[in-house]
């Protein structure tokens, strides 16, 4: 099965699971609608697809991966809602549609993000009671750590500080995106691995791989902001330059950023090969999907 077909298969599983997850009877309708609006906004679901893909590669329990992957997608979606708010990146478009706060107002958008974050852990932990599996709880803890104050939230915080203070520093840039972007990709692949019984070497390799594709994702995102097609990307372009944000393009320029992306893609491929050989085609395909994406 090729990359697009497998991704579509995984995405369909996650979408069906999320539909079931959002049959909520005790939630105010406006809050429910705001949460569901962003969950249904689209995208390839690359994070939960990675969770399912790694689980399958290692022969893990698919039920665990589905529950964890759908929880990860809720967390990712909350982060996008909050990222678009006027107090953060102040973006009016997301995936070709008006941002959550443009439809539901800032207060409800804030609560929709809060709701998705907290419901994600309710969703994963309630399932864990029935699974009663230590590695499953290790996966939930990994997701929490990567989303939290030493992970994604830390990256977003330093991103805002660097913008406000006009910092143009390579170490600062790497810190921001190692946490803001890469940490949730690391959580996704480690969660998938913990649906099986991975070795320490497998976990270490997968963490390194996910960190590299996280940085790769951000470099290509910065390149798309500089020279992408707004109708394909689905959000306002050239905002990073207008807002004077610290990006790979602002620090290195477009051409050097493209060369860096190629190099990191090759490093990720070599790293995988050392532990998994050719027995992880989907993970190799993810590298080149990110490298060559146009949206």
GROMACS .gro file of C-alpha atoms in nm:
model
  295
    1UNK     CA    1   0.000   0.000   0.000
    2UNK     CA    2   0.147   0.338  -0.099
    3UNK     CA    3   0.179   0.638   0.129
    4UNK     CA    4  -0.139   0.816   0.021
    5UNK     CA    5  -0.352   0.502   0.048
    6UNK     CA    6  -0.216   0.408   0.390
    7UNK     CA    7  -0.250   0.763   0.519
    8UNK     CA    8  -0.608   0.776   0.394
    9UNK     CA    9  -0.682   0.444   0.563
   10UNK     CA   10  -0.536   0.562   0.894
   11UNK     CA   11  -0.704   0.902   0.861
   12UNK     CA   12  -1.044   0.739   0.806
   13UNK     CA   13  -1.000   0.531   1.121
   14UNK     CA   14  -0.913   0.842   1.323
   15UNK     CA   15  -1.196   1.048   1.173
   16UNK     CA   16  -1.451   0.777   1.256
   17UNK     CA   17  -1.314   0.754   1.609
   18UNK     CA   18  -1.331   1.131   1.655
   19UNK     CA   19  -1.691   1.132   1.532
   20UNK     CA   20  -1.775   0.878   1.802
   21UNK     CA   21  -1.579   1.076   2.061
   22UNK     CA   22  -1.780   1.390   1.996
   23UNK     CA   23  -2.122   1.242   2.056
   24UNK     CA   24  -2.143   1.445   2.377
   25UNK     CA   25  -2.472   1.487   2.562
   26UNK     CA   26  -2.370   1.703   2.858
   27UNK     CA   27  -2.174   1.973   2.676
   28UNK     CA   28  -2.322   2.316   2.591
   29UNK     CA   29  -2.409   2.322   2.223
   30UNK     CA   30  -2.200   2.629   2.139
   31UNK     CA   31  -1.893   2.481   2.306
   32UNK     CA   32  -1.949   2.146   2.134
   33UNK     CA   33  -1.992   2.316   1.796
   34UNK     CA   34  -1.675   2.521   1.842
   35UNK     CA   35  -1.470   2.212   1.934
   36UNK     CA   36  -1.614   2.006   1.648
   37UNK     CA   37  -1.565   2.290   1.397
   38UNK     CA   38  -1.188   2.274   1.436
   39UNK     CA   39  -1.172   1.895   1.472
   40UNK     CA   40  -1.355   1.866   1.138
   41UNK     CA   41  -1.147   2.132   0.961
   42UNK     CA   42  -0.940   1.877   0.772
   43UNK     CA   43  -0.573   1.798   0.733
   44UNK     CA   44  -0.395   1.465   0.677
   45UNK     CA   45  -0.399   1.374   1.050
   46UNK     CA   46  -0.026   1.309   1.019
   47UNK     CA   47   0.033   1.281   1.397
   48UNK     CA   48  -0.225   1.007   1.467
   49UNK     CA   49  -0.130   0.843   1.137
   50UNK     CA   50   0.225   0.817   1.271
   51UNK     CA   51   0.092   0.662   1.591
   52UNK     CA   52  -0.096   0.398   1.394
   53UNK     CA   53   0.193   0.347   1.153
   54UNK     CA   54   0.453   0.287   1.423
   55UNK     CA   55   0.213   0.058   1.610
   56UNK     CA   56   0.166  -0.152   1.296
   57UNK     CA   57   0.539  -0.163   1.220
   58UNK     CA   58   0.612  -0.298   1.570
   59UNK     CA   59   0.311  -0.532   1.578
   60UNK     CA   60   0.137  -0.344   1.858
   61UNK     CA   61  -0.223  -0.327   1.976
   62UNK     CA   62  -0.421  -0.123   1.723
   63UNK     CA   63  -0.696  -0.045   1.980
   64UNK     CA   64  -0.441   0.135   2.197
   65UNK     CA   65  -0.305   0.329   1.900
   66UNK     CA   66  -0.648   0.445   1.782
   67UNK     CA   67  -0.736   0.579   2.125
   68UNK     CA   68  -0.400   0.751   2.171
   69UNK     CA   69  -0.390   0.886   1.817
   70UNK     CA   70  -0.735   1.043   1.841
   71UNK     CA   71  -0.637   1.200   2.173
   72UNK     CA   72  -0.322   1.342   2.013
   73UNK     CA   73  -0.531   1.493   1.734
   74UNK     CA   74  -0.753   1.668   1.992
   75UNK     CA   75  -0.442   1.815   2.156
   76UNK     CA   76  -0.299   1.925   1.822
   77UNK     CA   77  -0.631   2.089   1.729
   78UNK     CA   78  -0.649   2.277   2.060
   79UNK     CA   79  -0.300   2.413   1.993
   80UNK     CA   80  -0.407   2.543   1.651
   81UNK     CA   81  -0.713   2.719   1.795
   82UNK     CA   82  -0.503   2.893   2.057
   83UNK     CA   83  -0.221   2.966   1.811
   84UNK     CA   84  -0.462   3.161   1.588
   85UNK     CA   85  -0.595   3.384   1.868
   86UNK     CA   86  -0.524   3.759   1.851
   87UNK     CA   87  -0.304   3.736   2.161
   88UNK     CA   88  -0.085   3.475   1.989
   89UNK     CA   89  -0.030   3.463   1.609
   90UNK     CA   90  -0.351   3.654   1.527
   91UNK     CA   91  -0.442   3.454   1.217
   92UNK     CA   92  -0.786   3.472   1.056
   93UNK     CA   93  -0.757   3.157   0.841
   94UNK     CA   94  -0.681   2.793   0.917
   95UNK     CA   95  -0.693   2.512   0.660
   96UNK     CA   96  -0.878   2.735   0.416
   97UNK     CA   97  -1.155   2.824   0.661
   98UNK     CA   98  -1.204   3.110   0.908
   99UNK     CA   99  -1.016   3.049   1.234
  100UNK     CA  100  -1.221   2.932   1.528
  101UNK     CA  101  -1.230   3.271   1.698
  102UNK     CA  102  -1.356   3.438   1.379
  103UNK     CA  103  -1.659   3.208   1.384
  104UNK     CA  104  -1.729   3.163   1.756
  105UNK     CA  105  -1.559   3.464   1.918
  106UNK     CA  106  -1.239   3.476   2.119
  107UNK     CA  107  -1.389   3.356   2.448
  108UNK     CA  108  -1.557   3.047   2.303
  109UNK     CA  109  -1.248   2.970   2.095
  110UNK     CA  110  -1.037   2.982   2.410
  111UNK     CA  111  -1.280   2.747   2.584
  112UNK     CA  112  -1.296   2.519   2.280
  113UNK     CA  113  -0.918   2.481   2.301
  114UNK     CA  114  -0.935   2.420   2.677
  115UNK     CA  115  -1.212   2.168   2.618
  116UNK     CA  116  -1.018   1.976   2.355
  117UNK     CA  117  -0.706   1.960   2.571
  118UNK     CA  118  -0.879   1.833   2.882
  119UNK     CA  119  -1.117   1.603   2.693
  120UNK     CA  120  -0.819   1.443   2.517
  121UNK     CA  121  -0.687   1.317   2.849
  122UNK     CA  122  -1.031   1.212   2.971
  123UNK     CA  123  -1.071   1.019   2.643
  124UNK     CA  124  -0.733   0.845   2.667
  125UNK     CA  125  -0.737   0.772   3.040
  126UNK     CA  126  -1.089   0.634   3.053
  127UNK     CA  127  -0.991   0.381   2.787
  128UNK     CA  128  -0.678   0.299   2.983
  129UNK     CA  129  -0.886   0.177   3.277
  130UNK     CA  130  -1.021  -0.097   3.053
  131UNK     CA  131  -0.689  -0.169   2.883
  132UNK     CA  132  -0.501  -0.192   3.215
  133UNK     CA  133  -0.165  -0.187   3.037
  134UNK     CA  134   0.145  -0.017   3.178
  135UNK     CA  135   0.287   0.081   2.841
  136UNK     CA  136  -0.042   0.247   2.749
  137UNK     CA  137  -0.014   0.470   3.056
  138UNK     CA  138   0.351   0.538   2.972
  139UNK     CA  139   0.228   0.660   2.632
  140UNK     CA  140  -0.028   0.893   2.789
  141UNK     CA  141   0.242   1.031   3.021
  142UNK     CA  142   0.472   1.086   2.720
  143UNK     CA  143   0.196   1.276   2.539
  144UNK     CA  144   0.133   1.491   2.848
  145UNK     CA  145   0.504   1.571   2.885
  146UNK     CA  146   0.549   1.664   2.519
  147UNK     CA  147   0.238   1.886   2.518
  148UNK     CA  148   0.319   2.055   2.848
  149UNK     CA  149   0.540   2.324   3.002
  150UNK     CA  150   0.866   2.158   2.900
  151UNK     CA  151   0.731   2.076   2.554
  152UNK     CA  152   0.492   2.241   2.310
  153UNK     CA  153   0.378   2.513   2.551
  154UNK     CA  154   0.740   2.604   2.628
  155UNK     CA  155   0.815   2.639   2.258
  156UNK     CA  156   0.516   2.867   2.204
  157UNK     CA  157   0.614   3.079   2.503
  158UNK     CA  158   0.970   3.134   2.382
  159UNK     CA  159   0.839   3.201   2.030
  160UNK     CA  160   0.630   3.490   2.162
  161UNK     CA  161   0.919   3.621   2.374
  162UNK     CA  162   1.162   3.613   2.083
  163UNK     CA  163   0.913   3.801   1.865
  164UNK     CA  164   0.853   4.067   2.131
  165UNK     CA  165   1.223   4.115   2.205
  166UNK     CA  166   1.344   4.088   1.845
  167UNK     CA  167   1.573   3.791   1.913
  168UNK     CA  168   1.747   3.654   1.600
  169UNK     CA  169   1.945   3.363   1.739
  170UNK     CA  170   2.004   3.012   1.603
  171UNK     CA  171   1.989   2.845   1.945
  172UNK     CA  172   1.662   3.021   2.023
  173UNK     CA  173   1.516   2.915   1.687
  174UNK     CA  174   1.611   2.552   1.742
  175UNK     CA  175   1.470   2.556   2.095
  176UNK     CA  176   1.138   2.697   1.977
  177UNK     CA  177   1.079   2.439   1.708
  178UNK     CA  178   1.229   2.142   1.890
  179UNK     CA  179   0.946   2.201   2.137
  180UNK     CA  180   0.668   2.388   1.955
  181UNK     CA  181   0.666   2.153   1.654
  182UNK     CA  182   0.880   1.844   1.712
  183UNK     CA  183   0.763   1.745   2.060
  184UNK     CA  184   0.411   1.643   1.954
  185UNK     CA  185   0.553   1.443   1.663
  186UNK     CA  186   0.785   1.269   1.910
  187UNK     CA  187   0.483   1.198   2.132
  188UNK     CA  188   0.300   1.051   1.833
  189UNK     CA  189   0.570   0.802   1.735
  190UNK     CA  190   0.662   0.706   2.092
  191UNK     CA  191   0.294   0.649   2.173
  192UNK     CA  192   0.268   0.421   1.871
  193UNK     CA  193   0.576   0.229   1.981
  194UNK     CA  194   0.441   0.185   2.333
  195UNK     CA  195   0.136   0.009   2.190
  196UNK     CA  196   0.385  -0.277   2.148
  197UNK     CA  197   0.690  -0.376   2.353
  198UNK     CA  198   0.970  -0.168   2.199
  199UNK     CA  199   1.337  -0.201   2.285
  200UNK     CA  200   1.527   0.095   2.426
  201UNK     CA  201   1.716   0.122   2.097
  202UNK     CA  202   1.392   0.135   1.898
  203UNK     CA  203   1.255   0.408   2.126
  204UNK     CA  204   1.574   0.613   2.101
  205UNK     CA  205   1.580   0.584   1.721
  206UNK     CA  206   1.213   0.678   1.690
  207UNK     CA  207   1.261   0.980   1.916
  208UNK     CA  208   1.554   1.101   1.705
  209UNK     CA  209   1.361   1.040   1.384
  210UNK     CA  210   1.057   1.231   1.510
  211UNK     CA  211   1.269   1.524   1.625
  212UNK     CA  212   1.422   1.548   1.279
  213UNK     CA  213   1.089   1.534   1.095
  214UNK     CA  214   0.957   1.794   1.340
  215UNK     CA  215   1.234   2.036   1.247
  216UNK     CA  216   1.186   1.942   0.882
  217UNK     CA  217   0.815   2.019   0.910
  218UNK     CA  218   0.889   2.364   1.050
  219UNK     CA  219   1.150   2.448   0.787
  220UNK     CA  220   0.907   2.355   0.508
  221UNK     CA  221   0.633   2.553   0.687
  222UNK     CA  222   0.857   2.860   0.693
  223UNK     CA  223   0.942   2.813   0.324
  224UNK     CA  224   0.572   2.781   0.237
  225UNK     CA  225   0.496   3.102   0.429
  226UNK     CA  226   0.757   3.279   0.219
  227UNK     CA  227   0.672   3.141  -0.126
  228UNK     CA  228   0.372   2.907  -0.104
  229UNK     CA  229   0.035   2.924  -0.277
  230UNK     CA  230  -0.221   3.066  -0.033
  231UNK     CA  231  -0.506   2.874  -0.199
  232UNK     CA  232  -0.321   2.547  -0.127
  233UNK     CA  233  -0.172   2.633   0.211
  234UNK     CA  234  -0.510   2.747   0.346
  235UNK     CA  235  -0.383   3.022   0.574
  236UNK     CA  236  -0.253   3.377   0.544
  237UNK     CA  237   0.096   3.381   0.397
  238UNK     CA  238   0.390   3.619   0.457
  239UNK     CA  239   0.267   3.681   0.813
  240UNK     CA  240   0.600   3.567   0.961
  241UNK     CA  241   0.784   3.839   0.770
  242UNK     CA  242   0.522   4.105   0.852
  243UNK     CA  243   0.527   4.009   1.220
  244UNK     CA  244   0.909   3.994   1.220
  245UNK     CA  245   0.906   3.640   1.357
  246UNK     CA  246   1.217   3.432   1.405
  247UNK     CA  247   1.200   3.163   1.134
  248UNK     CA  248   1.442   2.948   0.938
  249UNK     CA  249   1.382   3.169   0.634
  250UNK     CA  250   1.438   3.495   0.826
  251UNK     CA  251   1.762   3.357   0.970
  252UNK     CA  252   1.904   3.163   0.674
  253UNK     CA  253   1.708   3.268   0.364
  254UNK     CA  254   1.493   3.049   0.139
  255UNK     CA  255   1.766   2.867  -0.055
  256UNK     CA  256   1.975   2.772   0.247
  257UNK     CA  257   1.656   2.663   0.426
  258UNK     CA  258   1.575   2.433   0.134
  259UNK     CA  259   1.924   2.283   0.152
  260UNK     CA  260   1.886   2.232   0.527
  261UNK     CA  261   1.554   2.056   0.469
  262UNK     CA  262   1.715   1.814   0.222
  263UNK     CA  263   1.997   1.741   0.465
  264UNK     CA  264   1.764   1.677   0.760
  265UNK     CA  265   1.546   1.448   0.547
  266UNK     CA  266   1.853   1.240   0.461
  267UNK     CA  267   1.962   1.230   0.826
  268UNK     CA  268   1.618   1.107   0.932
  269UNK     CA  269   1.631   0.834   0.666
  270UNK     CA  270   1.977   0.716   0.772
  271UNK     CA  271   1.876   0.712   1.137
  272UNK     CA  272   1.577   0.489   1.068
  273UNK     CA  273   1.785   0.252   0.860
  274UNK     CA  274   2.033   0.188   1.142
  275UNK     CA  275   1.761   0.025   1.357
  276UNK     CA  276   1.477  -0.076   1.127
  277UNK     CA  277   1.644  -0.135   0.792
  278UNK     CA  278   1.384  -0.129   0.517
  279UNK     CA  279   1.102  -0.257   0.740
  280UNK     CA  280   0.938   0.080   0.802
  281UNK     CA  281   0.846   0.209   0.459
  282UNK     CA  282   0.564   0.429   0.591
  283UNK     CA  283   0.806   0.624   0.811
  284UNK     CA  284   1.041   0.681   0.517
  285UNK     CA  285   0.744   0.801   0.311
  286UNK     CA  286   0.647   1.049   0.584
  287UNK     CA  287   0.989   1.214   0.555
  288UNK     CA  288   0.945   1.286   0.187
  289UNK     CA  289   0.579   1.382   0.222
  290UNK     CA  290   0.691   1.657   0.464
  291UNK     CA  291   0.989   1.757   0.250
  292UNK     CA  292   0.782   1.795  -0.067
  293UNK     CA  293   0.452   1.921   0.073
  294UNK     CA  294   0.285   2.225  -0.081
  295UNK     CA  295   0.029   2.287   0.193
   0.00000   0.00000   0.00000
